[in-house]
Amino acid sequence: MSDVYIIGAGETKYGELWNKSLRNLAVEAGLKAIEDAGIYSKDIDAIYGANGLAGTINEQENIGALIADFSGLSNEGIPAIRIEASTASGAAALREAYLSIKSGEYNVVVVGGVEKMTDLHGSDIVNKMSSILDREWEAFYGATPASMAAIIARKYMHDFNVEKEALAMIPVNDHNNASKNPDAQYRNKITVEQALNSTPVADPLNLMDCSPVSDGAAAVVLASEDYVKKNGKDGIRILSSAIAEDYLSVGSRESIYTFNSARLAAEKAFMRSGLKRDDISFIELHDSFSIYALIELEDLGFVEKGHAKDIVYNDIKLDGSLPVNPSGGLKAKGDPYGAVGIGQAVEAYIQLKEKAGERQVKGAKYALLHNMAGTGASSVVHILGI
Ligand code: COA
């Protein structure tokens, strides 16, 4: 089976982009990636578009056709489909594109993710975002993504004697890294005190523990080894790709602070790549809420259960032993659902090609990306390398 490379990447700025529509965002990111890869429409075998909630937020379905049409690719007859896996749509689409090349069916695939969320406000957008939960067993009773994360945080902090300060280290690190990322939604640095004193959202989580509501898009171009060699392209390699599921409803799980999907996906990804945890130069986590970053560090196998608090003060910094979210993460780079997983791949591409400027992780060789659906129902892990 062919190795698969990322040969081009592009993204829009993330944020409240009131002057750009869903299609504008998708096309902007896609064309940047195509230009970066130096390919033409005749080279593209397929387009995969990741999106979580356009049907419900923007009342627009048929995203694959929309992207192909407005990218000027419709007259080429290129297949274009949407992949939906909630907030993990991006990495799920990346994986499908990867498999399509591995299978030998395609040589070049453009895979993008887009979400346009800020046109709705207040309880309207919170209600739509809550559709990533189990509507009948969770959201119907008033649960929201933030309140579910708060329940998980409370139990975790109680059982492992974790102070709120440990949670606050996640947004402090994210905002610091995002201050060096021109595409990030929030580029202001914050102190631990600011994080701890920010507005309560769902106790014990404050505003700074929560990712924002975001617009944004990201895209990458994948190519087979054969295409890369024949066309003299330069790229980074997808060493492994894995996906795993857990119960949708948190109440059905044995432990509410264990993301089994992350555990399983990470095990498979490491096994397939042949790498060890120590080999990883940096990780991009799905920190939609600060508590999730701590749990993910544990369930992805980087630290024992209950001990993430030991590494969040120093190790996760850009110059630490395990840099986390050099992009700024979901908290500060932003959380446009369908774009997140592809945006993580864009960051890995930039880092592994040593083009990240001020936020460059020195000597980066291998990146681990974790994109998760909702409260951990699905996890997709990719390991990329030079
Ligand atoms: N972090 C930092 N600042 C934020 C922020 C966040 N998460 N969310 C909003 N802000 C800022 C806005 O930029 C704005 O700043 P300004 O006054 O300087 O312009 C201010 O706070 C008020 O913004 P507004 O949009 O009115 O906030 P809100 O109160 O409607 O929303 C939350 C705040 C926390 C409720 C919202 O960000 C949220 O729901 N986050 C969670 C998203 C989520 O559930 N994702 C699901 C992942 S599974």
Short mmCIF file of C-alpha atoms and ligand atoms in Angstrom, two decimals:
data_model
loop_
_atom_site.label_atom_id
_atom_site.label_comp_id
_atom_site.label_asym_id
_atom_site.label_seq_id
_atom_site.Cartn_x
_atom_site.Cartn_y
_atom_site.Cartn_z
CA MET A 1 0.00 0.00 0.00
CA SER A 2 1.17 3.49 -0.84
CA ASP A 3 2.46 5.90 1.78
CA VAL A 4 0.31 9.05 1.99
CA TYR A 5 1.73 12.57 2.10
CA ILE A 6 0.34 16.01 2.84
CA ILE A 7 1.75 18.17 0.04
CA GLY A 8 -0.12 21.41 0.65
CA ALA A 9 -2.09 23.15 3.40
CA GLY A 10 -4.10 26.30 3.95
CA GLU A 11 -6.60 27.78 6.35
CA THR A 12 -8.63 30.90 6.96
CA LYS A 13 -8.30 32.96 10.07
CA TYR A 14 -10.60 31.55 12.80
CA GLY A 15 -12.99 33.89 14.61
CA GLU A 16 -16.22 35.81 14.21
CA LEU A 17 -15.99 36.33 10.47
CA TRP A 18 -19.28 38.11 9.82
CA ASN A 19 -18.25 39.18 6.31
CA LYS A 20 -17.52 35.64 5.07
CA SER A 21 -20.12 32.96 4.32
CA LEU A 22 -19.78 29.19 4.68
CA ARG A 23 -18.86 28.84 1.01
CA ASN A 24 -16.39 31.78 1.07
CA LEU A 25 -14.56 30.15 3.97
CA ALA A 26 -14.42 26.68 2.40
CA VAL A 27 -13.18 27.99 -0.93
CA GLU A 28 -10.57 30.30 0.65
CA ALA A 29 -8.98 27.45 2.60
CA GLY A 30 -9.23 24.97 -0.29
CA LEU A 31 -7.63 27.28 -2.82
CA LYS A 32 -4.81 28.17 -0.41
CA ALA A 33 -4.04 24.45 0.03
CA ILE A 34 -4.20 23.76 -3.72
CA GLU A 35 -1.91 26.71 -4.44
CA ASP A 36 0.49 25.63 -1.70
CA ALA A 37 0.62 22.12 -3.20
CA GLY A 38 1.23 23.54 -6.66
CA ILE A 39 -1.38 21.30 -8.30
CA TYR A 40 -4.11 21.91 -10.91
CA SER A 41 -7.74 20.84 -11.02
CA LYS A 42 -6.86 18.06 -13.51
CA ASP A 43 -4.69 16.48 -10.79
CA ILE A 44 -7.51 16.19 -8.22
CA ASP A 45 -9.21 12.79 -7.96
CA ALA A 46 -11.66 13.61 -5.15
CA ILE A 47 -12.74 16.17 -2.58
CA TYR A 48 -13.76 15.33 1.00
CA GLY A 49 -15.47 18.11 2.93
CA ALA A 50 -15.83 17.92 6.72
CA ASN A 51 -18.67 19.74 8.41
CA GLY A 52 -20.58 19.25 11.61
CA LEU A 53 -23.62 21.47 11.78
CA ALA A 54 -24.25 23.42 8.55
CA GLY A 55 -27.63 21.72 8.12
CA THR A 56 -28.87 22.97 11.43
CA ILE A 57 -26.97 26.29 11.83
CA ASN A 58 -26.85 27.52 8.22
CA GLU A 59 -29.66 25.39 6.77
CA GLN A 60 -27.24 24.23 4.10
CA GLU A 61 -26.68 20.56 3.33
CA ASN A 62 -24.95 19.07 0.28
CA ILE A 63 -21.65 20.57 1.39
CA GLY A 64 -19.53 18.47 -0.99
CA ALA A 65 -21.28 19.83 -4.05
CA LEU A 66 -21.25 23.36 -2.63
CA ILE A 67 -17.48 23.30 -2.15
CA ALA A 68 -16.80 21.79 -5.59
CA ASP A 69 -19.11 24.30 -7.26
CA PHE A 70 -17.69 27.41 -5.63
CA SER A 71 -14.10 26.25 -6.02
CA GLY A 72 -14.73 26.19 -9.78
CA LEU A 73 -14.29 22.41 -9.96
CA SER A 74 -17.81 21.32 -10.91
CA ASN A 75 -17.16 21.13 -14.65
CA GLU A 76 -14.34 18.64 -13.99
CA GLY A 77 -16.80 16.08 -12.58
CA ILE A 78 -14.60 15.50 -9.52
CA PRO A 79 -16.42 13.49 -6.80
CA ALA A 80 -17.05 15.64 -3.73
CA ILE A 81 -18.68 14.38 -0.56
CA ARG A 82 -19.23 15.55 2.99
CA ILE A 83 -18.01 13.59 6.04
CA GLU A 84 -19.81 14.16 9.35
CA ALA A 85 -18.58 12.92 12.72
CA SER A 86 -19.60 15.82 14.96
CA THR A 87 -16.61 17.82 16.23
CA ALA A 88 -14.31 15.09 14.91
CA SER A 89 -15.57 15.54 11.33
CA GLY A 90 -12.25 17.07 10.24
CA ALA A 91 -10.01 14.19 11.27
CA ALA A 92 -12.63 11.65 10.15
CA ALA A 93 -12.53 13.20 6.67
CA LEU A 94 -8.73 13.25 6.72
CA ARG A 95 -8.80 9.54 7.56
CA GLU A 96 -11.27 8.70 4.76
CA ALA A 97 -9.11 10.62 2.28
CA TYR A 98 -6.01 8.82 3.58
CA LEU A 99 -7.72 5.42 3.17
CA SER A 100 -8.86 6.27 -0.35
CA ILE A 101 -5.23 6.81 -1.36
CA LYS A 102 -3.98 3.78 0.59
CA SER A 103 -6.52 1.63 -1.24
CA GLY A 104 -5.04 2.68 -4.56
CA GLU A 105 -8.28 4.27 -5.78
CA TYR A 106 -6.96 7.86 -5.81
CA ASN A 107 -3.64 9.65 -6.11
CA VAL A 108 -4.56 13.20 -5.09
CA VAL A 109 -7.37 14.18 -2.72
CA VAL A 110 -8.25 17.61 -1.36
CA VAL A 111 -9.74 17.37 2.12
CA GLY A 112 -11.18 20.41 3.83
CA GLY A 113 -13.28 21.29 6.85
CA VAL A 114 -15.55 24.26 7.41
CA GLU A 115 -17.94 25.63 10.01
CA LYS A 116 -19.83 28.93 10.21
CA MET A 117 -21.25 29.20 13.72
CA THR A 118 -21.35 32.82 14.84
CA ASP A 119 -24.47 33.85 12.89
CA LEU A 120 -26.48 32.44 15.79
CA HIS A 121 -26.21 33.79 19.34
CA GLY A 122 -26.90 32.90 22.95
CA SER A 123 -29.21 29.97 23.63
CA ASP A 124 -29.82 29.45 19.87
CA ILE A 125 -26.22 28.44 19.18
CA VAL A 126 -25.87 26.59 22.50
CA ASN A 127 -28.93 24.52 21.57
CA LYS A 128 -27.51 23.68 18.13
CA MET A 129 -24.11 22.83 19.63
CA SER A 130 -25.85 20.57 22.13
CA SER A 131 -27.00 18.33 19.26
CA ILE A 132 -23.56 16.69 19.45
CA LEU A 133 -24.74 15.14 22.75
CA ASP A 134 -27.40 12.47 23.12
CA ARG A 135 -30.49 14.63 22.54
CA GLU A 136 -32.94 12.23 24.16
CA TRP A 137 -30.91 11.27 27.25
CA GLU A 138 -28.75 14.38 27.80
CA ALA A 139 -29.64 17.59 25.93
CA PHE A 140 -33.41 17.11 26.43
CA TYR A 141 -32.81 17.39 30.19
CA GLY A 142 -30.86 20.65 29.78
CA ALA A 143 -27.33 19.32 29.30
CA THR A 144 -25.02 21.38 27.09
CA PRO A 145 -21.42 20.62 26.05
CA ALA A 146 -20.19 22.97 28.80
CA SER A 147 -22.38 21.48 31.54
CA MET A 148 -21.31 17.93 30.63
CA ALA A 149 -17.67 19.01 30.78
CA ALA A 150 -18.36 20.64 34.17
CA ILE A 151 -19.82 17.41 35.61
CA ILE A 152 -16.78 15.49 34.36
CA ALA A 153 -14.42 18.16 35.77
CA ARG A 154 -16.04 18.15 39.20
CA LYS A 155 -15.75 14.38 39.62
CA TYR A 156 -12.19 14.31 38.22
CA MET A 157 -11.02 17.15 40.49
CA HIS A 158 -12.60 15.47 43.52
CA ASP A 159 -11.21 11.97 42.87
CA PHE A 160 -7.65 13.08 42.01
CA ASN A 161 -7.43 16.13 44.28
CA VAL A 162 -6.88 18.54 41.39
CA GLU A 163 -7.03 22.32 41.91
CA LYS A 164 -8.66 24.68 39.41
CA GLU A 165 -5.22 26.16 38.84
CA ALA A 166 -4.13 22.99 37.02
CA LEU A 167 -7.05 23.39 34.63
CA ALA A 168 -6.19 27.07 34.12
CA MET A 169 -2.70 26.15 32.86
CA ILE A 170 -4.33 24.84 29.65
CA PRO A 171 -5.85 28.17 28.50
CA VAL A 172 -2.77 30.07 29.70
CA ASN A 173 -0.58 27.86 27.47
CA ASP A 174 -3.08 28.02 24.57
CA HIS A 175 -3.37 31.81 24.62
CA ASN A 176 0.40 32.16 24.83
CA ASN A 177 0.85 29.97 21.72
CA ALA A 178 -2.06 31.60 19.89
CA SER A 179 -0.46 35.02 20.41
CA LYS A 180 2.14 33.76 17.90
CA ASN A 181 -0.42 32.37 15.42
CA PRO A 182 -1.86 34.91 12.93
CA ASP A 183 -4.83 32.61 12.17
CA ALA A 184 -5.94 32.31 15.82
CA GLN A 185 -9.24 33.73 17.11
CA TYR A 186 -7.81 34.99 20.44
CA ARG A 187 -4.24 36.29 20.30
CA ASN A 188 -4.17 37.87 23.77
CA LYS A 189 -1.96 36.29 26.42
CA ILE A 190 -3.67 35.57 29.74
CA THR A 191 -2.43 35.00 33.28
CA VAL A 192 -3.50 32.20 35.64
CA GLU A 193 -5.35 34.82 37.73
CA GLN A 194 -7.29 36.05 34.68
CA ALA A 195 -8.27 32.48 33.85
CA LEU A 196 -9.34 31.74 37.42
CA ASN A 197 -11.31 34.99 37.73
CA SER A 198 -13.06 34.87 34.35
CA THR A 199 -16.86 34.69 34.18
CA PRO A 200 -18.34 31.40 35.47
CA VAL A 201 -19.94 29.35 32.67
CA ALA A 202 -20.74 25.97 34.30
CA ASP A 203 -19.10 25.60 37.70
CA PRO A 204 -16.20 24.75 38.07
CA LEU A 205 -15.54 25.91 34.48
CA ASN A 206 -15.09 29.60 33.69
CA LEU A 207 -15.05 31.43 30.37
CA MET A 208 -11.32 30.74 29.99
CA ASP A 209 -11.92 27.00 30.41
CA CYS A 210 -14.22 26.99 27.35
CA SER A 211 -13.44 27.07 23.65
CA PRO A 212 -15.29 29.86 21.84
CA VAL A 213 -17.96 29.76 19.14
CA SER A 214 -16.05 30.12 15.86
CA ASP A 215 -16.13 30.45 12.10
CA GLY A 216 -13.29 29.04 10.03
CA ALA A 217 -12.04 26.58 7.45
CA ALA A 218 -8.92 24.55 6.79
CA ALA A 219 -7.75 22.30 3.96
CA VAL A 220 -4.91 19.97 3.03
CA VAL A 221 -3.92 18.18 -0.16
CA LEU A 222 -3.05 14.49 0.20
CA ALA A 223 -1.03 12.61 -2.38
CA SER A 224 0.23 9.08 -2.94
CA GLU A 225 3.92 8.23 -2.80
CA ASP A 226 3.83 7.56 -6.52
CA TYR A 227 2.42 11.04 -7.27
CA VAL A 228 4.93 12.70 -4.93
CA LYS A 229 7.88 10.95 -6.59
CA LYS A 230 6.72 11.46 -10.18
CA ASN A 231 5.98 15.15 -9.63
CA GLY A 232 8.91 16.03 -7.38
CA LYS A 233 6.63 17.15 -4.52
CA ASP A 234 7.79 17.80 -1.01
CA GLY A 235 5.49 16.82 1.86
CA ILE A 236 5.08 15.37 5.30
CA ARG A 237 4.00 11.77 5.81
CA ILE A 238 0.88 10.45 7.54
CA LEU A 239 2.47 7.64 9.55
CA SER A 240 -0.77 6.31 10.97
CA SER A 241 -4.48 7.02 11.26
CA ALA A 242 -6.91 5.44 13.72
CA ILE A 243 -10.48 5.97 14.88
CA ALA A 244 -12.45 4.49 17.79
CA GLU A 245 -15.87 4.92 19.37
CA ASP A 246 -17.31 4.99 22.90
CA TYR A 247 -20.87 5.29 24.19
CA LEU A 248 -22.52 8.51 22.98
CA SER A 249 -24.10 9.20 26.33
CA VAL A 250 -21.61 9.91 29.13
CA GLY A 251 -23.90 8.19 31.63
CA SER A 252 -23.47 4.85 29.84
CA ARG A 253 -19.70 4.85 30.38
CA GLU A 254 -17.91 2.96 33.14
CA SER A 255 -15.90 6.06 34.11
CA ILE A 256 -17.00 9.57 33.22
CA TYR A 257 -13.43 10.87 33.18
CA THR A 258 -11.99 8.22 30.88
CA PHE A 259 -12.16 8.71 27.14
CA ASN A 260 -12.01 5.10 25.95
CA SER A 261 -12.23 6.22 22.33
CA ALA A 262 -9.00 8.22 22.81
CA ARG A 263 -7.28 5.29 24.50
CA LEU A 264 -8.16 2.85 21.73
CA ALA A 265 -7.41 5.21 18.86
CA ALA A 266 -4.03 6.15 20.37
CA GLU A 267 -3.08 2.50 20.92
CA LYS A 268 -3.88 1.66 17.31
CA ALA A 269 -2.10 4.76 15.97
CA PHE A 270 1.08 4.05 17.92
CA MET A 271 1.06 0.39 16.95
CA ARG A 272 0.65 1.22 13.26
CA SER A 273 3.32 3.94 13.30
CA GLY A 274 5.89 1.89 15.19
CA LEU A 275 6.64 4.95 17.35
CA LYS A 276 6.65 5.37 21.13
CA ARG A 277 5.18 8.22 23.19
CA ASP A 278 8.71 9.56 23.76
CA ASP A 279 9.22 9.98 20.02
CA ILE A 280 6.42 12.56 19.73
CA SER A 281 7.69 16.15 19.32
CA PHE A 282 4.35 17.86 20.02
CA ILE A 283 0.64 17.13 20.27
CA GLU A 284 -2.50 18.96 19.24
CA LEU A 285 -5.31 18.09 21.67
CA HIS A 286 -9.06 18.50 21.42
CA ASP A 287 -9.32 20.90 24.35
CA SER A 288 -12.85 22.18 23.79
CA PHE A 289 -12.83 22.45 27.61
CA SER A 290 -9.68 22.68 29.74
CA ILE A 291 -10.56 19.52 31.68
CA TYR A 292 -10.57 17.52 28.45
CA ALA A 293 -6.91 18.38 27.78
CA LEU A 294 -5.90 16.85 31.12
CA ILE A 295 -7.96 13.72 30.53
CA GLU A 296 -6.65 13.35 26.98
CA LEU A 297 -3.01 13.61 28.12
CA GLU A 298 -3.76 10.60 30.33
CA ASP A 299 -5.89 8.55 27.95
CA LEU A 300 -3.57 9.08 24.99
CA GLY A 301 -0.93 7.46 27.20
CA PHE A 302 1.41 10.36 27.97
CA VAL A 303 0.88 10.28 31.75
CA GLU A 304 -0.84 8.04 34.34
CA LYS A 305 -4.54 8.57 35.13
CA GLY A 306 -4.94 11.43 37.62
CA HIS A 307 -1.41 12.77 37.02
CA ALA A 308 -1.86 15.27 34.19
CA LYS A 309 -1.69 17.94 36.91
CA ASP A 310 2.03 17.07 37.25
CA ILE A 311 2.88 18.05 33.68
CA VAL A 312 0.59 20.98 32.85
CA TYR A 313 2.67 23.62 34.65
CA ASN A 314 5.85 23.30 32.57
CA ASP A 315 6.14 20.30 30.23
CA ILE A 316 3.35 21.41 27.88
CA LYS A 317 4.96 24.77 27.02
CA LEU A 318 6.41 25.37 23.55
CA ASP A 319 9.92 24.72 24.88
CA GLY A 320 8.82 21.98 27.32
CA SER A 321 9.35 18.24 27.05
CA LEU A 322 5.86 17.67 25.54
CA PRO A 323 4.62 20.84 23.80
CA VAL A 324 0.82 20.92 23.64
CA ASN A 325 -1.21 22.89 21.11
CA PRO A 326 1.46 25.04 19.46
CA SER A 327 -1.41 26.36 17.29
CA GLY A 328 -3.26 27.76 20.32
CA GLY A 329 -5.65 24.79 20.51
CA LEU A 330 -9.42 24.94 20.42
CA LYS A 331 -9.44 27.39 23.33
CA ALA A 332 -7.46 30.15 21.65
CA LYS A 333 -7.02 29.25 17.97
CA GLY A 334 -10.76 28.56 17.90
CA ASP A 335 -13.29 25.75 17.55
CA PRO A 336 -15.07 25.81 14.17
CA TYR A 337 -16.33 22.23 14.56
CA GLY A 338 -15.76 20.64 11.13
CA ALA A 339 -12.53 22.56 10.51
CA VAL A 340 -10.75 21.64 13.75
CA GLY A 341 -9.25 18.27 12.76
CA ILE A 342 -7.99 19.59 9.44
CA GLY A 343 -6.67 22.74 11.16
CA GLN A 344 -4.62 20.46 13.43
CA ALA A 345 -3.13 18.84 10.30
CA VAL A 346 -2.37 22.29 8.88
CA GLU A 347 -0.47 23.11 12.10
CA ALA A 348 1.46 19.83 11.90
CA TYR A 349 2.37 20.55 8.27
CA ILE A 350 3.63 24.03 9.15
CA GLN A 351 5.56 22.79 12.20
CA LEU A 352 7.12 19.75 10.56
CA LYS A 353 8.24 21.90 7.64
CA GLU A 354 9.75 24.30 10.20
CA LYS A 355 7.69 27.23 8.97
CA ALA A 356 5.95 28.11 12.25
CA GLY A 357 8.10 31.15 13.02
CA GLU A 358 7.82 32.31 16.64
CA ARG A 359 5.76 29.28 17.67
CA GLN A 360 8.09 26.73 16.06
CA VAL A 361 8.66 23.61 18.15
CA LYS A 362 12.42 23.19 17.81
CA GLY A 363 13.51 20.04 15.97
CA ALA A 364 9.91 18.83 15.46
CA LYS A 365 9.92 15.40 13.78
CA TYR A 366 6.67 13.69 14.80
CA ALA A 367 3.25 15.15 15.65
CA LEU A 368 0.26 13.48 17.28
CA LEU A 369 -3.17 14.95 16.52
CA HIS A 370 -6.28 14.11 18.55
CA ASN A 371 -9.67 15.24 17.28
CA MET A 372 -12.66 14.16 19.38
CA ALA A 373 -16.42 14.15 18.90
CA GLY A 374 -18.46 15.86 21.61
CA THR A 375 -17.77 14.45 25.06
CA GLY A 376 -15.54 11.68 23.68
CA ALA A 377 -17.95 9.51 21.69
CA SER A 378 -15.43 9.23 18.83
CA SER A 379 -11.72 9.90 18.71
CA VAL A 380 -9.47 10.14 15.69
CA VAL A 381 -5.71 10.05 16.16
CA HIS A 382 -3.18 10.79 13.43
CA ILE A 383 0.59 10.57 13.75
CA LEU A 384 2.50 12.58 11.18
CA GLY A 385 6.19 12.77 10.52
CA ILE A 386 8.92 14.10 8.27
N1 COA B 1 -12.88 32.59 25.47
C1 COA B 1 -12.50 33.88 25.52
N2 COA B 1 -13.31 34.91 25.26
C2 COA B 1 -14.56 34.61 24.88
C3 COA B 1 -15.02 33.28 24.78
C4 COA B 1 -14.12 32.26 25.09
N3 COA B 1 -14.49 30.96 25.05
N4 COA B 1 -16.32 33.31 24.39
C5 COA B 1 -16.66 34.60 24.24
N5 COA B 1 -15.61 35.39 24.54
C6 COA B 1 -15.56 36.86 24.53
C7 COA B 1 -16.05 37.47 23.24
O1 COA B 1 -14.97 37.66 22.34
C8 COA B 1 -16.60 38.79 23.71
O2 COA B 1 -15.52 39.68 23.92
P1 COA B 1 -15.70 41.25 23.65
O3 COA B 1 -16.79 41.72 24.57
O4 COA B 1 -14.34 41.80 23.94
O5 COA B 1 -16.08 41.33 22.20
C9 COA B 1 -17.19 38.44 25.05
O6 COA B 1 -16.49 37.28 25.52
C10 COA B 1 -18.68 38.13 25.01
O7 COA B 1 -18.90 37.31 23.89
P2 COA B 1 -20.25 36.54 23.64
O8 COA B 1 -20.21 35.96 22.26
O9 COA B 1 -21.40 37.41 24.03
O10 COA B 1 -20.09 35.37 24.70
P3 COA B 1 -21.20 34.44 25.21
O11 COA B 1 -21.39 34.74 26.66
O12 COA B 1 -22.38 34.42 24.29
O13 COA B 1 -20.48 33.00 25.02
C11 COA B 1 -19.65 31.04 26.00
C12 COA B 1 -19.53 32.56 25.93
C13 COA B 1 -18.61 30.47 26.95
C14 COA B 1 -21.02 30.65 26.46
C15 COA B 1 -19.37 30.48 24.57
O14 COA B 1 -18.05 30.81 24.19
C16 COA B 1 -19.55 28.98 24.53
O15 COA B 1 -20.67 28.49 24.50
N6 COA B 1 -18.44 28.24 24.53
C17 COA B 1 -18.49 26.80 24.53
C18 COA B 1 -18.54 26.28 23.12
C19 COA B 1 -18.94 24.85 23.12
O16 COA B 1 -19.78 24.38 23.86
N7 COA B 1 -18.30 24.08 22.25
C20 COA B 1 -18.62 22.69 22.21
C21 COA B 1 -17.41 21.91 22.17
S1 COA B 1 -17.78 20.21 22.27
#
